[in-house]
PDB file of C-alpha atoms in Angstrom:
ATOM      1  CA  MET A  14    -108.467 -51.850 167.215  1.00 61.00           C
ATOM      2  CA  LEU A  15    -109.734 -51.163 170.744  1.00 54.00           C
ATOM      3  CA  VAL A  16    -108.247 -47.693 170.575  1.00 58.00           C
ATOM      4  CA  LEU A  17    -110.151 -46.894 167.400  1.00 57.00           C
ATOM      5  CA  LEU A  18    -113.452 -48.615 168.209  1.00 59.00           C
ATOM      6  CA  PHE A  19    -113.861 -47.850 171.897  1.00 65.00           C
ATOM      7  CA  GLY A  20    -111.513 -44.916 172.430  1.00 71.00           C
ATOM      8  CA  GLU A  21    -109.483 -46.735 175.081  1.00 71.00           C
ATOM      9  CA  ASP A  22    -106.147 -45.424 176.289  1.00 75.00           C
ATOM     10  CA  ILE A  23    -103.122 -46.990 174.580  1.00 72.00           C
ATOM     11  CA  ARG A  24    -101.703 -48.205 177.912  1.00 73.00           C
ATOM     12  CA  THR A  25    -104.957 -49.954 178.800  1.00 76.00           C
ATOM     13  CA  VAL A  26    -105.072 -51.634 175.410  1.00 74.00           C
ATOM     14  CA  GLY A  27    -101.452 -52.732 175.758  1.00 74.00           C
ATOM     15  CA  SER A  28    -102.196 -54.297 179.136  1.00 76.00           C
ATOM     16  CA  LEU A  29    -105.250 -56.081 177.735  1.00 77.00           C
ATOM     17  CA  SER A  30    -103.157 -57.378 174.862  1.00 79.00           C
ATOM     18  CA  LEU A  31    -100.627 -58.819 177.314  1.00 80.00           C
ATOM     19  CA  LEU A  32    -103.391 -60.497 179.301  1.00 81.00           C
ATOM     20  CA  VAL A  33    -104.784 -62.132 176.180  1.00 82.00           C
ATOM     21  CA  SER A  34    -101.392 -63.311 174.975  1.00 86.00           C
ATOM     22  CA  LEU A  35    -100.457 -64.608 178.448  1.00 86.00           C
ATOM     23  CA  ARG A  36    -102.912 -67.500 178.129  1.00 87.00           C
ATOM     24  CA  ILE A  37    -101.524 -68.406 174.717  1.00 89.00           C
ATOM     25  CA  MET A  38     -97.937 -68.297 175.992  1.00 88.00           C
ATOM     26  CA  LEU A  39     -98.744 -70.478 179.005  1.00 91.00           C
ATOM     27  CA  ILE A  40    -100.349 -73.106 176.780  1.00 91.00           C
ATOM     28  CA  ALA A  41     -97.377 -73.007 174.402  1.00 89.00           C
ATOM     29  CA  PHE A  42     -94.914 -73.400 177.292  1.00 87.00           C
ATOM     30  CA  ALA A  43     -96.880 -76.354 178.639  1.00 90.00           C
ATOM     31  CA  ARG A  44     -96.918 -78.078 175.251  1.00 90.00           C
ATOM     32  CA  CYS A  45     -93.214 -77.439 174.644  1.00 86.00           C
ATOM     33  CA  SER A  46     -92.249 -78.734 178.055  1.00 85.00           C
ATOM     34  CA  ARG A  47     -94.245 -81.925 177.501  1.00 87.00           C
ATOM     35  CA  ALA A  48     -92.597 -82.375 174.109  1.00 85.00           C
ATOM     36  CA  GLY A  49     -89.122 -81.897 175.605  1.00 82.00           C
ATOM     37  CA  THR A  50     -88.175 -78.978 173.378  1.00 82.00           C
ATOM     38  CA  PHE A  51     -86.822 -76.976 176.312  1.00 80.00           C
ATOM     39  CA  ALA A  52     -83.969 -79.471 176.696  1.00 82.00           C
ATOM     40  CA  VAL A  53     -81.903 -77.425 174.249  1.00 80.00           C
ATOM     41  CA  LEU A  54     -81.956 -74.522 176.737  1.00 78.00           C
ATOM     42  CA  GLY A  55     -80.126 -76.688 179.260  1.00 79.00           C
ATOM     43  CA  THR A  56     -77.374 -77.460 176.790  1.00 84.00           C
ATOM     44  CA  ASN A  57     -77.000 -73.745 175.955  1.00 87.00           C
ATOM     45  CA  LEU A  58     -77.291 -72.424 179.503  1.00 88.00           C
ATOM     46  CA  ARG A  59     -74.793 -69.564 179.067  1.00 92.00           C
ATOM     47  CA  PHE A  60     -76.594 -68.248 175.977  1.00 90.00           C
ATOM     48  CA  THR A  61     -79.969 -68.579 177.712  1.00 88.00           C
ATOM     49  CA  ALA A  62     -78.731 -66.665 180.764  1.00 92.00           C
ATOM     50  CA  ILE A  63     -77.264 -63.861 178.627  1.00 94.00           C
ATOM     51  CA  MET A  64     -80.513 -63.516 176.644  1.00 92.00           C
ATOM     52  CA  ALA A  65     -82.611 -63.474 179.841  1.00 92.00           C
ATOM     53  CA  ALA A  66     -80.351 -60.869 181.461  1.00 95.00           C
ATOM     54  CA  GLY A  67     -80.464 -58.711 178.338  1.00 93.00           C
ATOM     55  CA  SER A  68     -84.242 -58.907 178.221  1.00 92.00           C
ATOM     56  CA  ILE A  69     -84.604 -57.923 181.874  1.00 93.00           C
ATOM     57  CA  ALA A  70     -82.059 -55.100 181.558  1.00 94.00           C
ATOM     58  CA  GLY A  71     -83.774 -53.791 178.428  1.00 87.00           C
ATOM     59  CA  ALA A  72     -87.179 -53.789 180.104  1.00 87.00           C
ATOM     60  CA  LEU A  73     -85.826 -52.006 183.172  1.00 90.00           C
ATOM     61  CA  LEU A  74     -83.897 -49.406 181.178  1.00 87.00           C
ATOM     62  CA  GLY A  75     -86.846 -48.857 178.872  1.00 81.00           C
ATOM     63  CA  GLY A  76     -89.134 -48.257 181.821  1.00 82.00           C
ATOM     64  CA  LEU A  77     -86.680 -45.821 183.366  1.00 84.00           C
ATOM     65  CA  PHE A  78     -86.168 -43.952 180.098  1.00 80.00           C
ATOM     66  CA  LEU A  79     -89.919 -43.353 179.772  1.00 77.00           C
ATOM     67  CA  GLY A  80     -89.762 -40.933 182.655  1.00 78.00           C
ATOM     68  CA  ILE A  81     -86.571 -39.228 181.496  1.00 85.00           C
ATOM     69  CA  PHE A  82     -86.824 -38.856 177.719  1.00 81.00           C
ATOM     70  CA  PRO A  83     -89.887 -37.632 175.826  1.00 81.00           C
ATOM     71  CA  ASP A  84     -91.648 -39.866 173.307  1.00 77.00           C
ATOM     72  CA  ILE A  85     -90.342 -37.738 170.437  1.00 85.00           C
ATOM     73  CA  VAL A  86     -86.821 -38.992 171.301  1.00 83.00           C
ATOM     74  CA  LEU A  87     -87.597 -42.574 172.367  1.00 79.00           C
ATOM     75  CA  ILE A  88     -89.693 -43.677 169.400  1.00 81.00           C
ATOM     76  CA  PRO A  89     -87.168 -42.742 166.679  1.00 87.00           C
ATOM     77  CA  GLY A  90     -84.379 -44.188 168.818  1.00 85.00           C
ATOM     78  CA  LEU A  91     -86.188 -47.506 169.128  1.00 83.00           C
ATOM     79  CA  ALA A  92     -86.945 -47.457 165.404  1.00 88.00           C
ATOM     80  CA  VAL A  93     -83.231 -47.056 164.651  1.00 92.00           C
ATOM     81  CA  ILE A  94     -82.368 -49.949 166.969  1.00 89.00           C
ATOM     82  CA  LEU A  95     -84.937 -52.193 165.261  1.00 89.00           C
ATOM     83  CA  PHE A  96     -83.765 -51.166 161.788  1.00 93.00           C
ATOM     84  CA  VAL A  97     -80.099 -51.846 162.614  1.00 93.00           C
ATOM     85  CA  SER A  98     -81.032 -55.188 164.147  1.00 90.00           C
ATOM     86  CA  ALA A  99     -83.081 -56.184 161.082  1.00 91.00           C
ATOM     87  CA  ALA A 100     -80.287 -55.107 158.728  1.00 92.00           C
ATOM     88  CA  ARG A 101     -77.705 -57.130 160.647  1.00 90.00           C
ATOM     89  CA  LEU A 102     -80.001 -60.143 160.647  1.00 87.00           C
ATOM     90  CA  ALA A 103     -80.588 -59.819 156.888  1.00 89.00           C
ATOM     91  CA  ARG A 104     -76.835 -59.649 156.239  1.00 88.00           C
ATOM     92  CA  HIS A 105     -76.204 -62.649 158.481  1.00 76.00           C
ATOM     93  CA  HIS A 106     -78.252 -64.991 156.301  1.00 63.00           C
TER      94      HIS A 106
END
């Protein structure tokens, strides 16, 4: 919306979006911690660690790939990954 209305750069808009959602995430984390819903993470510590490591590795690799591969290669590649993931999730249930 900001791109269309104000002509802002897509990276600036993405950063603004993260700043807005950060407040919402912090409030949600505070409420969940007070409610004790994070206790399940302690019981599944191995799974939690694997998911965190995968998230960090994906962010790092994605950032590195931005400088190596052009957008014309990255965007379809990411679309394929999302499609495969959605298909596997649909078959799982």
